[in-house]
Coordinates of C-alpha atoms in Angstrom, one line a residue:
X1 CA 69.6 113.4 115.2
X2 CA 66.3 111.5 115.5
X3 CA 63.4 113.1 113.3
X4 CA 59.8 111.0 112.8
X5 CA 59.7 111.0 109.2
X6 CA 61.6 109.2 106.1
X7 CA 62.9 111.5 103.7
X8 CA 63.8 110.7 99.9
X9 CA 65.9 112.9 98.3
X10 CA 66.2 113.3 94.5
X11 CA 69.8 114.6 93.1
X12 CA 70.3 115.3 89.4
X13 CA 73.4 117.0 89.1
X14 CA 74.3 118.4 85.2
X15 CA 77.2 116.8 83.5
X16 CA 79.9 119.3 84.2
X17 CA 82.2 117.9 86.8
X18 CA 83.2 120.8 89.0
X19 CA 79.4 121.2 89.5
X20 CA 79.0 117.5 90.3
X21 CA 82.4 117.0 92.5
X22 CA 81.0 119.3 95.2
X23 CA 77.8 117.5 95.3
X24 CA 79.1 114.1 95.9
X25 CA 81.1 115.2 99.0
X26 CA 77.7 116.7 100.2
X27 CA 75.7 113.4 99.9
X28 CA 77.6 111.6 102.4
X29 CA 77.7 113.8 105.1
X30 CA 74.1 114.3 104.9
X31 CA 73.6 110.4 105.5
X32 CA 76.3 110.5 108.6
X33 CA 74.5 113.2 110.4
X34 CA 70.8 111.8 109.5
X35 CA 69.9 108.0 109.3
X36 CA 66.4 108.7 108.0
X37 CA 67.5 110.3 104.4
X38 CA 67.6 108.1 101.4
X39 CA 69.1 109.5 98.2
X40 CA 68.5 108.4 94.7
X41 CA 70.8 109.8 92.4
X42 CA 70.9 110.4 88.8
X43 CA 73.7 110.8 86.6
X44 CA 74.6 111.0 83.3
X45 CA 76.4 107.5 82.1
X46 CA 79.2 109.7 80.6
X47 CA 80.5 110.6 83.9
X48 CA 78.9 108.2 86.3
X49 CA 82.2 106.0 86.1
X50 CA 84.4 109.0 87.6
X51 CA 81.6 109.7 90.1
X52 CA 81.2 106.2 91.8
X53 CA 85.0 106.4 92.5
X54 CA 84.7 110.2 94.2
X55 CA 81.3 109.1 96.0
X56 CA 83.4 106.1 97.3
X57 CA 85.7 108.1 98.5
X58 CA 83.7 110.3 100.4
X59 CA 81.8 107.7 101.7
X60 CA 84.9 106.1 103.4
X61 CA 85.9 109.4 104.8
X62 CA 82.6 110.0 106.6
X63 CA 83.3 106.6 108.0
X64 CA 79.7 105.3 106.6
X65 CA 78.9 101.4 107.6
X66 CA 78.1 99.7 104.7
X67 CA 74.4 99.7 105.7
X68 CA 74.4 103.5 105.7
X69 CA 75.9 103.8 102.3
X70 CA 73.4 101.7 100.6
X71 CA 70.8 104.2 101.4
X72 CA 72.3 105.9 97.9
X73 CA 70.8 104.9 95.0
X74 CA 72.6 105.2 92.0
X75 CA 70.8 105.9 88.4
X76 CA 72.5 106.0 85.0
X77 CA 71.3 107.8 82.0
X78 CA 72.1 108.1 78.9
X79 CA 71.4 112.3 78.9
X80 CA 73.8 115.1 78.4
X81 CA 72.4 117.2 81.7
X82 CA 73.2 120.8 80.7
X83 CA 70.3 123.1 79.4
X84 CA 68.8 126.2 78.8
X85 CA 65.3 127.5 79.4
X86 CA 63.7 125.9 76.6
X87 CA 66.0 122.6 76.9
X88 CA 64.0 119.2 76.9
X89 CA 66.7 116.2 78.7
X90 CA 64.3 113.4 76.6
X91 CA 63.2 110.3 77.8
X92 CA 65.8 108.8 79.9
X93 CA 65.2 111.6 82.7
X94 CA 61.6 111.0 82.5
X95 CA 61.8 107.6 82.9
X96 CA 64.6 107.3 85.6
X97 CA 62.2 109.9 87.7
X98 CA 58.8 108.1 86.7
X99 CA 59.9 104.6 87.9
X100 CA 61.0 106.6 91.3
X101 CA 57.5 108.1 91.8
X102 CA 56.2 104.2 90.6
X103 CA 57.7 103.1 94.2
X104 CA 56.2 103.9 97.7
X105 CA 59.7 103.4 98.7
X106 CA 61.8 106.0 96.3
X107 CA 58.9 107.9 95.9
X108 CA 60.6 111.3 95.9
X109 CA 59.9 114.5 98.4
X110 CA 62.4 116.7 97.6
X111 CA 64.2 117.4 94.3
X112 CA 68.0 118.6 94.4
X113 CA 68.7 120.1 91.2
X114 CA 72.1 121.8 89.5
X115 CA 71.0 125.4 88.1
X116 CA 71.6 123.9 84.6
X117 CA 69.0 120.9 84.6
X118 CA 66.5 123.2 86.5
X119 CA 64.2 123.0 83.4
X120 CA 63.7 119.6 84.4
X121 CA 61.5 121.1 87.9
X122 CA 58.4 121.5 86.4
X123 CA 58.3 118.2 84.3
X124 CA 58.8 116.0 87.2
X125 CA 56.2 118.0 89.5
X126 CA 53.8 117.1 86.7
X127 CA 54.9 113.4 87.0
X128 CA 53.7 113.5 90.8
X129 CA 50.7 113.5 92.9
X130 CA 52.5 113.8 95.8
X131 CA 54.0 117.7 96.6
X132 CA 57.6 118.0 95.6
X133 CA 60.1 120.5 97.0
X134 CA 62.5 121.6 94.7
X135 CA 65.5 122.9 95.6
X136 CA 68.1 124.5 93.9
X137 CA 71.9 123.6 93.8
X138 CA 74.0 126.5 92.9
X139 CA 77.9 125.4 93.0
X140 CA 79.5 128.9 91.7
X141 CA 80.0 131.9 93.7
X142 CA 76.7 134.1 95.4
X143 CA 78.2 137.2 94.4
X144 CA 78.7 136.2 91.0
X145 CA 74.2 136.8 91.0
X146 CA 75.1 140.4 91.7
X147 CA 77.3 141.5 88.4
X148 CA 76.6 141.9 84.8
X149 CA 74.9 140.8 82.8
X150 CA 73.1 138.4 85.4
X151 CA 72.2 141.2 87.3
X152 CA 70.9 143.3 84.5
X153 CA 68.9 140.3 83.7
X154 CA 67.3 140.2 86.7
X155 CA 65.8 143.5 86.9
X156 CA 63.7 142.9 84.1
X157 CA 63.0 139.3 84.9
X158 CA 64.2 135.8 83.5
X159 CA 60.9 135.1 81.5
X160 CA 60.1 138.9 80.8
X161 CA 64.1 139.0 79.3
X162 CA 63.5 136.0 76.8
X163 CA 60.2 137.3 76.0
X164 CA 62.2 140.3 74.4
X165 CA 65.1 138.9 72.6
X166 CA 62.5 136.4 71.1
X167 CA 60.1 139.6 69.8
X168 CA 63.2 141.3 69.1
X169 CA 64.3 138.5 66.6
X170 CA 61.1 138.4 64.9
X171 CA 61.5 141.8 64.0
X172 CA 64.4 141.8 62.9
X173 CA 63.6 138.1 60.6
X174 CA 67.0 136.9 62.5
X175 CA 67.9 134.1 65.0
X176 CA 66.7 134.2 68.1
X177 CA 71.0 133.5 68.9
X178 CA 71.7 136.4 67.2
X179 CA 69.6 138.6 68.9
X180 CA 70.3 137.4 71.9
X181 CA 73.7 138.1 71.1
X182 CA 73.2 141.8 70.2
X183 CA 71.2 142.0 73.2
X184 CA 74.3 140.9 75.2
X185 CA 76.7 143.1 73.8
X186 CA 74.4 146.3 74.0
X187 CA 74.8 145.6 77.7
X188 CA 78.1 146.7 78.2
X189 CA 79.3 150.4 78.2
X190 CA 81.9 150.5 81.1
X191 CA 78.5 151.3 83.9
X192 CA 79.6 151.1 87.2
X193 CA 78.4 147.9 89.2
X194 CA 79.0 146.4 92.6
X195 CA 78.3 142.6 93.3
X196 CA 77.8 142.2 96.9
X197 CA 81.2 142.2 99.5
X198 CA 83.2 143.3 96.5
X199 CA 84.8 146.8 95.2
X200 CA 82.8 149.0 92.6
X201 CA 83.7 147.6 89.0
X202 CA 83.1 148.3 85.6
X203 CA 81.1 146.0 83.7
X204 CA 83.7 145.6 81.7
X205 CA 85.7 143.1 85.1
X206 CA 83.2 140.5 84.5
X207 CA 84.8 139.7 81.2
X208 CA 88.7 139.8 81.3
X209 CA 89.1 137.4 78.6
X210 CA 86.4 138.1 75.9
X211 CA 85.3 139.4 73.0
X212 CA 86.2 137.5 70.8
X213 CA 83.5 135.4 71.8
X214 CA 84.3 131.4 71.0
X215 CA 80.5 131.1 71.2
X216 CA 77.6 133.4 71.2
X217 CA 76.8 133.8 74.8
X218 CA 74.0 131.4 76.3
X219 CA 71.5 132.9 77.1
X220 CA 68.9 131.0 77.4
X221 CA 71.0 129.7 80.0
X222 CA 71.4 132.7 82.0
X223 CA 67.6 132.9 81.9
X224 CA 67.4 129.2 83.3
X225 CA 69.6 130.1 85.9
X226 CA 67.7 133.0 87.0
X227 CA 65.0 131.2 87.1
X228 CA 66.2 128.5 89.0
X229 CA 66.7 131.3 91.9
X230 CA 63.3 132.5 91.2
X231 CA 61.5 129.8 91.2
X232 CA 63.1 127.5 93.7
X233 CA 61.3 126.5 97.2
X234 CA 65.3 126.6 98.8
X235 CA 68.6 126.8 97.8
X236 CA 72.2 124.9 98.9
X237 CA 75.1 126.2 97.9
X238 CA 78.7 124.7 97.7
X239 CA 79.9 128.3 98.3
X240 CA 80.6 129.1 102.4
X241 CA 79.6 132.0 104.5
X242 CA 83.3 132.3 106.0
X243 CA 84.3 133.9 102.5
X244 CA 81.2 134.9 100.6
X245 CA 79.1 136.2 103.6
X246 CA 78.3 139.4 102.2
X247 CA 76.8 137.6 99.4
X248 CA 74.8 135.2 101.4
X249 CA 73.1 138.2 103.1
X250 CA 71.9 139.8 99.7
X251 CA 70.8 137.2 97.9
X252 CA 68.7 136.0 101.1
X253 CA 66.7 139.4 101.2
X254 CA 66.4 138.9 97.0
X255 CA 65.0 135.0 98.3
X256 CA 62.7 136.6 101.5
X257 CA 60.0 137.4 99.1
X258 CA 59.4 134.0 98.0
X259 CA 60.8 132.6 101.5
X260 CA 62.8 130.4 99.8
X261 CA 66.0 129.5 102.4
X262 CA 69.6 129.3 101.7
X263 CA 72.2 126.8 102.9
X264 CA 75.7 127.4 102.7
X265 CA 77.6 124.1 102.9
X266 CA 81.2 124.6 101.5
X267 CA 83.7 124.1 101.4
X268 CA 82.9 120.7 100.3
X269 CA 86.6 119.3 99.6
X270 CA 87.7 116.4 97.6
X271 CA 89.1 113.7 99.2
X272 CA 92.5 113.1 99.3
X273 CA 94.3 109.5 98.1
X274 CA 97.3 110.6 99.8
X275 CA 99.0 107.2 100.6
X276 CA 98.9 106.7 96.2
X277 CA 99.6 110.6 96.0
X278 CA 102.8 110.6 98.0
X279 CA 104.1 107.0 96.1
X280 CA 103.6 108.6 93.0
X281 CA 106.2 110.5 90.9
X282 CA 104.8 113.5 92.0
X283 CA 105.3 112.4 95.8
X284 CA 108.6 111.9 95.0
X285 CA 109.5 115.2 92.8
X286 CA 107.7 117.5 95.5
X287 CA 109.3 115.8 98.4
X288 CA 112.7 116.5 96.0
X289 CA 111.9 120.0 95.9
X290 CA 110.9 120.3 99.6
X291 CA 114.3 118.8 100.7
X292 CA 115.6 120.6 98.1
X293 CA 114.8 124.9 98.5
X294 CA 112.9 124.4 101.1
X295 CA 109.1 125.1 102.0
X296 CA 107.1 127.4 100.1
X297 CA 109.1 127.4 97.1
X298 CA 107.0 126.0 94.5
X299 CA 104.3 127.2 92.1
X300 CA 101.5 125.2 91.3
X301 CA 99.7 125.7 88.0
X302 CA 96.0 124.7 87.0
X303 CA 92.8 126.0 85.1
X304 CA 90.9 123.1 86.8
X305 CA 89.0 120.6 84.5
X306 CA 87.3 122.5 82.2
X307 CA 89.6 125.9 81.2
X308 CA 92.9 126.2 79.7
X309 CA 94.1 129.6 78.4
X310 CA 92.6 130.2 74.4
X311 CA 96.2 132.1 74.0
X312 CA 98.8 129.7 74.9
X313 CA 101.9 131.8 73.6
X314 CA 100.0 134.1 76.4
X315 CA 101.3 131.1 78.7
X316 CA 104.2 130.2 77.9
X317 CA 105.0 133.8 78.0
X318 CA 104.5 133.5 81.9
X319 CA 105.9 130.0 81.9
X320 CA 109.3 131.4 80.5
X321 CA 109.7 134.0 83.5
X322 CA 109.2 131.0 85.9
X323 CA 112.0 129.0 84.3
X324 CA 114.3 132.3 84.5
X325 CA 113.6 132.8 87.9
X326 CA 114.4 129.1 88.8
X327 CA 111.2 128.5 90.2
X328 CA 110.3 124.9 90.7
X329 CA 106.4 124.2 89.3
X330 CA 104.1 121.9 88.9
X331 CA 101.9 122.5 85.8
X332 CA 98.8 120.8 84.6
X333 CA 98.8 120.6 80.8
X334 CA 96.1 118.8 79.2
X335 CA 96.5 116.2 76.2
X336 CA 94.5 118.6 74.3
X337 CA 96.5 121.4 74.6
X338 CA 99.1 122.8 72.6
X339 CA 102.8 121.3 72.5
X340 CA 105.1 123.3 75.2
X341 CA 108.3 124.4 74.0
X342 CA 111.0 122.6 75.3
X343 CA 112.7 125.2 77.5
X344 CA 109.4 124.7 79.7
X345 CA 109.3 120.9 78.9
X346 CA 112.4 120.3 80.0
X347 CA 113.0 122.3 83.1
X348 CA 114.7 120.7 85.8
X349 CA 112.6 121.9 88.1
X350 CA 109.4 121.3 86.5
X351 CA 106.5 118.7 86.6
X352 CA 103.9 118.2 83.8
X353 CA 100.8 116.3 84.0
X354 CA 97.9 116.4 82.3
X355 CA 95.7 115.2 85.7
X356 CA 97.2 115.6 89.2
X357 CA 95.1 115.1 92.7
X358 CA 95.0 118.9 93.4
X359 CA 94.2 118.7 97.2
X360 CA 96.8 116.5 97.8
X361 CA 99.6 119.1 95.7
X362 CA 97.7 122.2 97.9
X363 CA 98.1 120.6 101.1
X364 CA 102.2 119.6 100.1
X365 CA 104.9 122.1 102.3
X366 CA 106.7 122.6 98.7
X367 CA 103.7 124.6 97.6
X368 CA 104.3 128.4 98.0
X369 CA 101.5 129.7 95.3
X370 CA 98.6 128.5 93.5
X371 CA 98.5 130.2 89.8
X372 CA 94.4 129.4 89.2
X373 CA 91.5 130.3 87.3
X374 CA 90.0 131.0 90.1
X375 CA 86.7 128.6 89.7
X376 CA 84.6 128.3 93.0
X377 CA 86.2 124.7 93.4
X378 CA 89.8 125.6 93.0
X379 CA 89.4 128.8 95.0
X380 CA 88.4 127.1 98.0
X381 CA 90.6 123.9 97.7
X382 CA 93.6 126.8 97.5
X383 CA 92.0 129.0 100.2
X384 CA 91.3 126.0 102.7
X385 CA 95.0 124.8 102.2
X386 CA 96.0 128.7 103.1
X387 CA 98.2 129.0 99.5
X388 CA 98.4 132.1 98.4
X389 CA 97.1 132.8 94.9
X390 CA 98.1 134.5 91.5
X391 CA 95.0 134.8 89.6
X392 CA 94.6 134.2 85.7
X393 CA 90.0 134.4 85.3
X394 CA 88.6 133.2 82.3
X395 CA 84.9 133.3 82.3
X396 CA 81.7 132.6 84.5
X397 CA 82.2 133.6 88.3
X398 CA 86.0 133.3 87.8
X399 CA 86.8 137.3 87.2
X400 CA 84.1 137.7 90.6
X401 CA 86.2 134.9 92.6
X402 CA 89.0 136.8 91.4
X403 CA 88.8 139.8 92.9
X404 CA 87.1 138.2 95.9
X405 CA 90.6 136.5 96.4
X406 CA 93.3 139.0 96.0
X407 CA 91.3 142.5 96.9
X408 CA 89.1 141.4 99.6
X409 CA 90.6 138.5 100.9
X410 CA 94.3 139.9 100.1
X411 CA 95.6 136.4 99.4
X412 CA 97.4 137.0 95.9
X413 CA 98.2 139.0 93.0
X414 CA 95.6 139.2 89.9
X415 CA 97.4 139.3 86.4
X416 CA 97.0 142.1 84.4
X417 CA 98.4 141.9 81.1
X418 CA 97.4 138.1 80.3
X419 CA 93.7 140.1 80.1
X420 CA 91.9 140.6 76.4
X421 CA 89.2 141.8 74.9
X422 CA 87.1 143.9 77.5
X423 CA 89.7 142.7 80.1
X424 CA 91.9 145.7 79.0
X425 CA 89.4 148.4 79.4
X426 CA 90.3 150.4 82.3
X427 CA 89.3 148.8 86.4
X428 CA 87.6 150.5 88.7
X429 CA 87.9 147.5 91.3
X430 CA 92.4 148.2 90.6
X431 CA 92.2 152.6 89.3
X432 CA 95.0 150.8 86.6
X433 CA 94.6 150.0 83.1
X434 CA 96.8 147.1 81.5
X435 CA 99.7 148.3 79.9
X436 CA 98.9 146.2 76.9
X437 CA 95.8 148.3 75.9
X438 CA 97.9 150.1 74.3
X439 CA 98.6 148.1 71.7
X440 CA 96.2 145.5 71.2
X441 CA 93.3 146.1 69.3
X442 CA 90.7 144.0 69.9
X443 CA 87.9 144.3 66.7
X444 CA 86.5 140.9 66.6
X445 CA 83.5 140.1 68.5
X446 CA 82.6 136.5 68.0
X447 CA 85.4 133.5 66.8
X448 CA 84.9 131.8 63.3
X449 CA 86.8 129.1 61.7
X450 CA 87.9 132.1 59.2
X451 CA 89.2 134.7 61.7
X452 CA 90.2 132.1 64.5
X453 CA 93.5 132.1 63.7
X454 CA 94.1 136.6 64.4
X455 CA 92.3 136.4 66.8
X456 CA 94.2 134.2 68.9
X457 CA 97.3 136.1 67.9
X458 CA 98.6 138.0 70.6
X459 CA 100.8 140.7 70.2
X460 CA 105.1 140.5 70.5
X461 CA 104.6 143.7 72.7
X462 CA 101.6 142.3 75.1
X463 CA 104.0 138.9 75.2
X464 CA 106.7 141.0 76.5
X465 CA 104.3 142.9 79.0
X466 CA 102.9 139.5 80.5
X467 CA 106.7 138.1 81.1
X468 CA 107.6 141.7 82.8
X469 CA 104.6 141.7 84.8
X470 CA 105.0 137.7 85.8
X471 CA 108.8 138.5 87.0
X472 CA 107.4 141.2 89.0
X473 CA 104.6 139.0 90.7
X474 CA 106.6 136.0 90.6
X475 CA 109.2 138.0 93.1
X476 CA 106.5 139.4 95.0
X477 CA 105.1 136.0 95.7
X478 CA 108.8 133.9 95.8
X479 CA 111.5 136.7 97.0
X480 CA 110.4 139.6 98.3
X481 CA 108.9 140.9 101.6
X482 CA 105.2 141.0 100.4
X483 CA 105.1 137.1 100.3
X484 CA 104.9 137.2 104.2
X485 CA 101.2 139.4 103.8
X486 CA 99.9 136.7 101.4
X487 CA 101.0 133.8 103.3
X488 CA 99.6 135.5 106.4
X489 CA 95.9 136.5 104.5
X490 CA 96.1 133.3 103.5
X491 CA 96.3 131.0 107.0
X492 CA 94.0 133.6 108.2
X493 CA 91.1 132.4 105.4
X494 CA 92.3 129.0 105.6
X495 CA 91.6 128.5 109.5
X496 CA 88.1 129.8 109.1
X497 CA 87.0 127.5 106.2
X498 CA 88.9 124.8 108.4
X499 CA 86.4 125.1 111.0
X500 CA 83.1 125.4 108.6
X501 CA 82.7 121.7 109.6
X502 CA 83.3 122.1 113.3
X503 CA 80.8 121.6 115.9
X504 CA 79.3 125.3 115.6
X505 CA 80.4 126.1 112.4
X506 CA 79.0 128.1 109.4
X507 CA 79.4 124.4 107.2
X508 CA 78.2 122.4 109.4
X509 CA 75.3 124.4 111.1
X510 CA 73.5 125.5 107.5
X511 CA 73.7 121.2 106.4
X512 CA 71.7 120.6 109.9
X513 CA 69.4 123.5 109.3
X514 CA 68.5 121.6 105.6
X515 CA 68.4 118.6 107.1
X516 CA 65.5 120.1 109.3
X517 CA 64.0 121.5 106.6
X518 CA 63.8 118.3 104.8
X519 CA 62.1 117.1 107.5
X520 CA 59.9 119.9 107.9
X521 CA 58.5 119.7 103.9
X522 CA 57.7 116.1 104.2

């Protein structure tokens, strides 16, 4: 594709990794399919190591020449790149940004940032002469914009929301934290709500694992974020239009006013070591297993690189039906986390890690389930390898991904009874109500160092209902007849995310369409 005009291309991705992972695959494929974009990219030094080694990667899977892969520029900062609306990332953004604009040759037309830094827009259009595009990147699910409270927030607007909890506070002589925290739990009353492509749900869905809160609820953040929508002159999105396109549609008539575009680009997969993955131990155990029971026999455990259960027993609960079912798994346990007790330490069947390379354990025969968060990432890694999911959501756009997954999509099984807090209030999206609200009685609304430990004390009964509930899902997914109508939902999704990157596809067509747009704003 031949265009007349140069384009440089700012990135600032924030520091969380599952919002940077995506973004890396991104930048390389924009260079193969246009030989006139430059990117400068600016990262924060704390994960700029682990970046350079996924950015390599990608950049030998697009089959870049050398020459084509020194048109990335590669900036370290010393900046923890995760804010709110009033958040100030300091002097080494500024200056990283200032001595591109300093240079006719990085002088910057376009600004790619994460939702999180997007403070950081009208600082550097103040640092330039020149116009600068910004563009938002937004790597969580679309439809997560449509539920609560984002989409109570975005009635009243971003800046008109702040405005409120700030007066409110002031009234009241207490932190502005604590108001918004108030604020935030006034919100939710059980009201009805719909994101777009999904079920009617309570208000309550969009938090299965909370109160108790471990922090007061940013939301100065979800003000930033709404404003990055606002505010932005376009937006990419590691999401894709094969599974969110419902989504797509609405928030593109929310974006028509300001005539700001969206691009759907995902999935945007990591790449896969597989000749170090299949020499590894982990080759070798679920090659074992393969040979073993056969394919589809294994489950596959992660919360991805950020999330881990707050109520292990809660796991180990669910861990203890897969030993007693004899299911071979593959769980990753962090360092951090608790000690597992040695019936699940010492299965025979079992394999604990705290890191594996997920794509390359999605894509293995043995793999017959993915038990998942349900992050955007992890979804679509899962999805794309057609694995059929049990669902354990945490937070953010997981609950949303969730239910996108198992009711929409029909590829797995959410759990019930692991749920807490709000998560045991009665679904509208399922017309059920966990068995455990019977007996657990939530009362604490935010975690301190002083209540910590009853709060994360779960119940001998709800323990009891989470292993009954996993050997029923567990044989759903492993034994019975229903595991055929997962696996089928399942290849069904995964061949149309397989050919988002075709020639014609939904991928692949929306990066070409930005790449024009680039173009077109310069």
């Amino acid at each position: 594709m031949q265009h007349i005009h140069a384009v440089r291309l700012v990135t600032v991705p924030c520091t969380d990794w599952g919002h940077t992972r995506p973004l890396l695959a991104f930048i390389p494929r924009l260079l193969r399919y246009d030989p006139l974009i430059s990117v400068s990219l600016i990262l924060a030094s704390r994960v700029a190591p682990q970046c350079r080694v996924e950015l390599d990667r990608h950049i030998r899977d697009q089959k870049l020449s050398d020459e084509d892969a020194a048109r990335v520029q590669i900036m370290e900062i010393n900046c923890y790149m995760v804010g709110g609306m009033e958040a100030d990332f300091g002097a080494p953004l500024n200056q990283a940004f200032e001595n591109l604009t300093s240079s006719p040759d990085t002088h910057p037309h376009v600004l790619l940032l994460d939702f999180q830094v997007h403070m950081f827009a009208s600082v550097a259009r103040s640092m330039t002469t020149r116009p600068l595009r910004i563009v938002t990147w937004h790597p969580i699910s679309m439809a997560f914009m449509g539920s609560e409270p984002i989409a109570y927030i975005a009635k009243i607007g971003g800046v008109a929301f702040s405005e409120g909890v700030k007066t409110d506070a002031l009234n009241k002589n207490i932190p502005v934290e604590d108001a918004a925290f108030e604020t935030f739990i006034s919100m939710f009353s059980g009201a009805v709500q719909q994101p777009p492509g999904l079920p009617v749900l309570s208000d309550y869905e969009s938090y299965p694992q909370e109160p108790p809160f471990k922090f007061k609820p940013a939301m100065d953040r979800m003000v930033s974020f709404l404003q990055a929508f606002e505010e932005c002159d376009a937006l990419v999105t590691s999401s894709s239009r094969s599974v969110e396109g419902a989504a797509f549609e609405w928030i593109e008539a929310w974006l028509s006013k300001s005539k700001a575009p969206v691009f759907g680009v995902g999935p945007l997969l990591p790449a896969i070591d597989e000749s170090a993955s299949q020499s590894s131990k982990l080759g070798h155990f679920l090659d074992h297993i393969q040979a073993e029971r056969g394919a589809q026999t294994l489950l596959f455990i992660s919360f991805g690189s950020t999330f881990y259960p707050e109520q292990p027993d809660k796991l180990y609960s669910f861990l203890s039906a897969v030993v007693e079912l004899d299911i071979p798994f593959v769980l990753v346990h962090p360092a951090t986390a608790s000690v597992l007790p040695e019936s699940i330490s010492s299965a025979r069947n079992g394999f604990i890690s705290p890191w594996v390379d997920q794509p390359y354990v999605l894509s293995h025969p043995a793999v017959g389930a993915f038990l998942s968060h349900c992050g955007l990432n992890g979804s679509l890694e899962g999805l794309a390898a057609g694995v059929p999911f049990i669902t354990w959501p945490l937070c953010a756009d997981q609950p949303i991904l969730s239910i996108l997954v198992t009711q929409v999509l029909g590829c797995g099984i959410e759990l019930d009874e692991v749920r807490r807090g709000y998560g045991l209030k009665h679904r509208l999206s399922t017309g059920s109500t966990p068995y455990s609200a019977a007996f657990v009685q939530d009362e604490i609304l935010l975690l301190t160092p002083e209540n910590a430990t009853k709060a994360n004390e779960t119940p001998t009964l709800q323990l009891e209902e989470i292993k009954k509930e996993a050997h029923g899902v567990l044989r759903s997914m492993f034994l019975g007849d229903e595991r055929d109508k997962y696996r089928s939902a399942a290849r069904k999704v995964a061949s149309s995310l397989g050919s988002s990157w075709e020639d014609g596809g939904v991928a692949l067509t929306d990066a070409l369409a930005f790449i024009s747009y680039l173009h077109h704003v310069v």
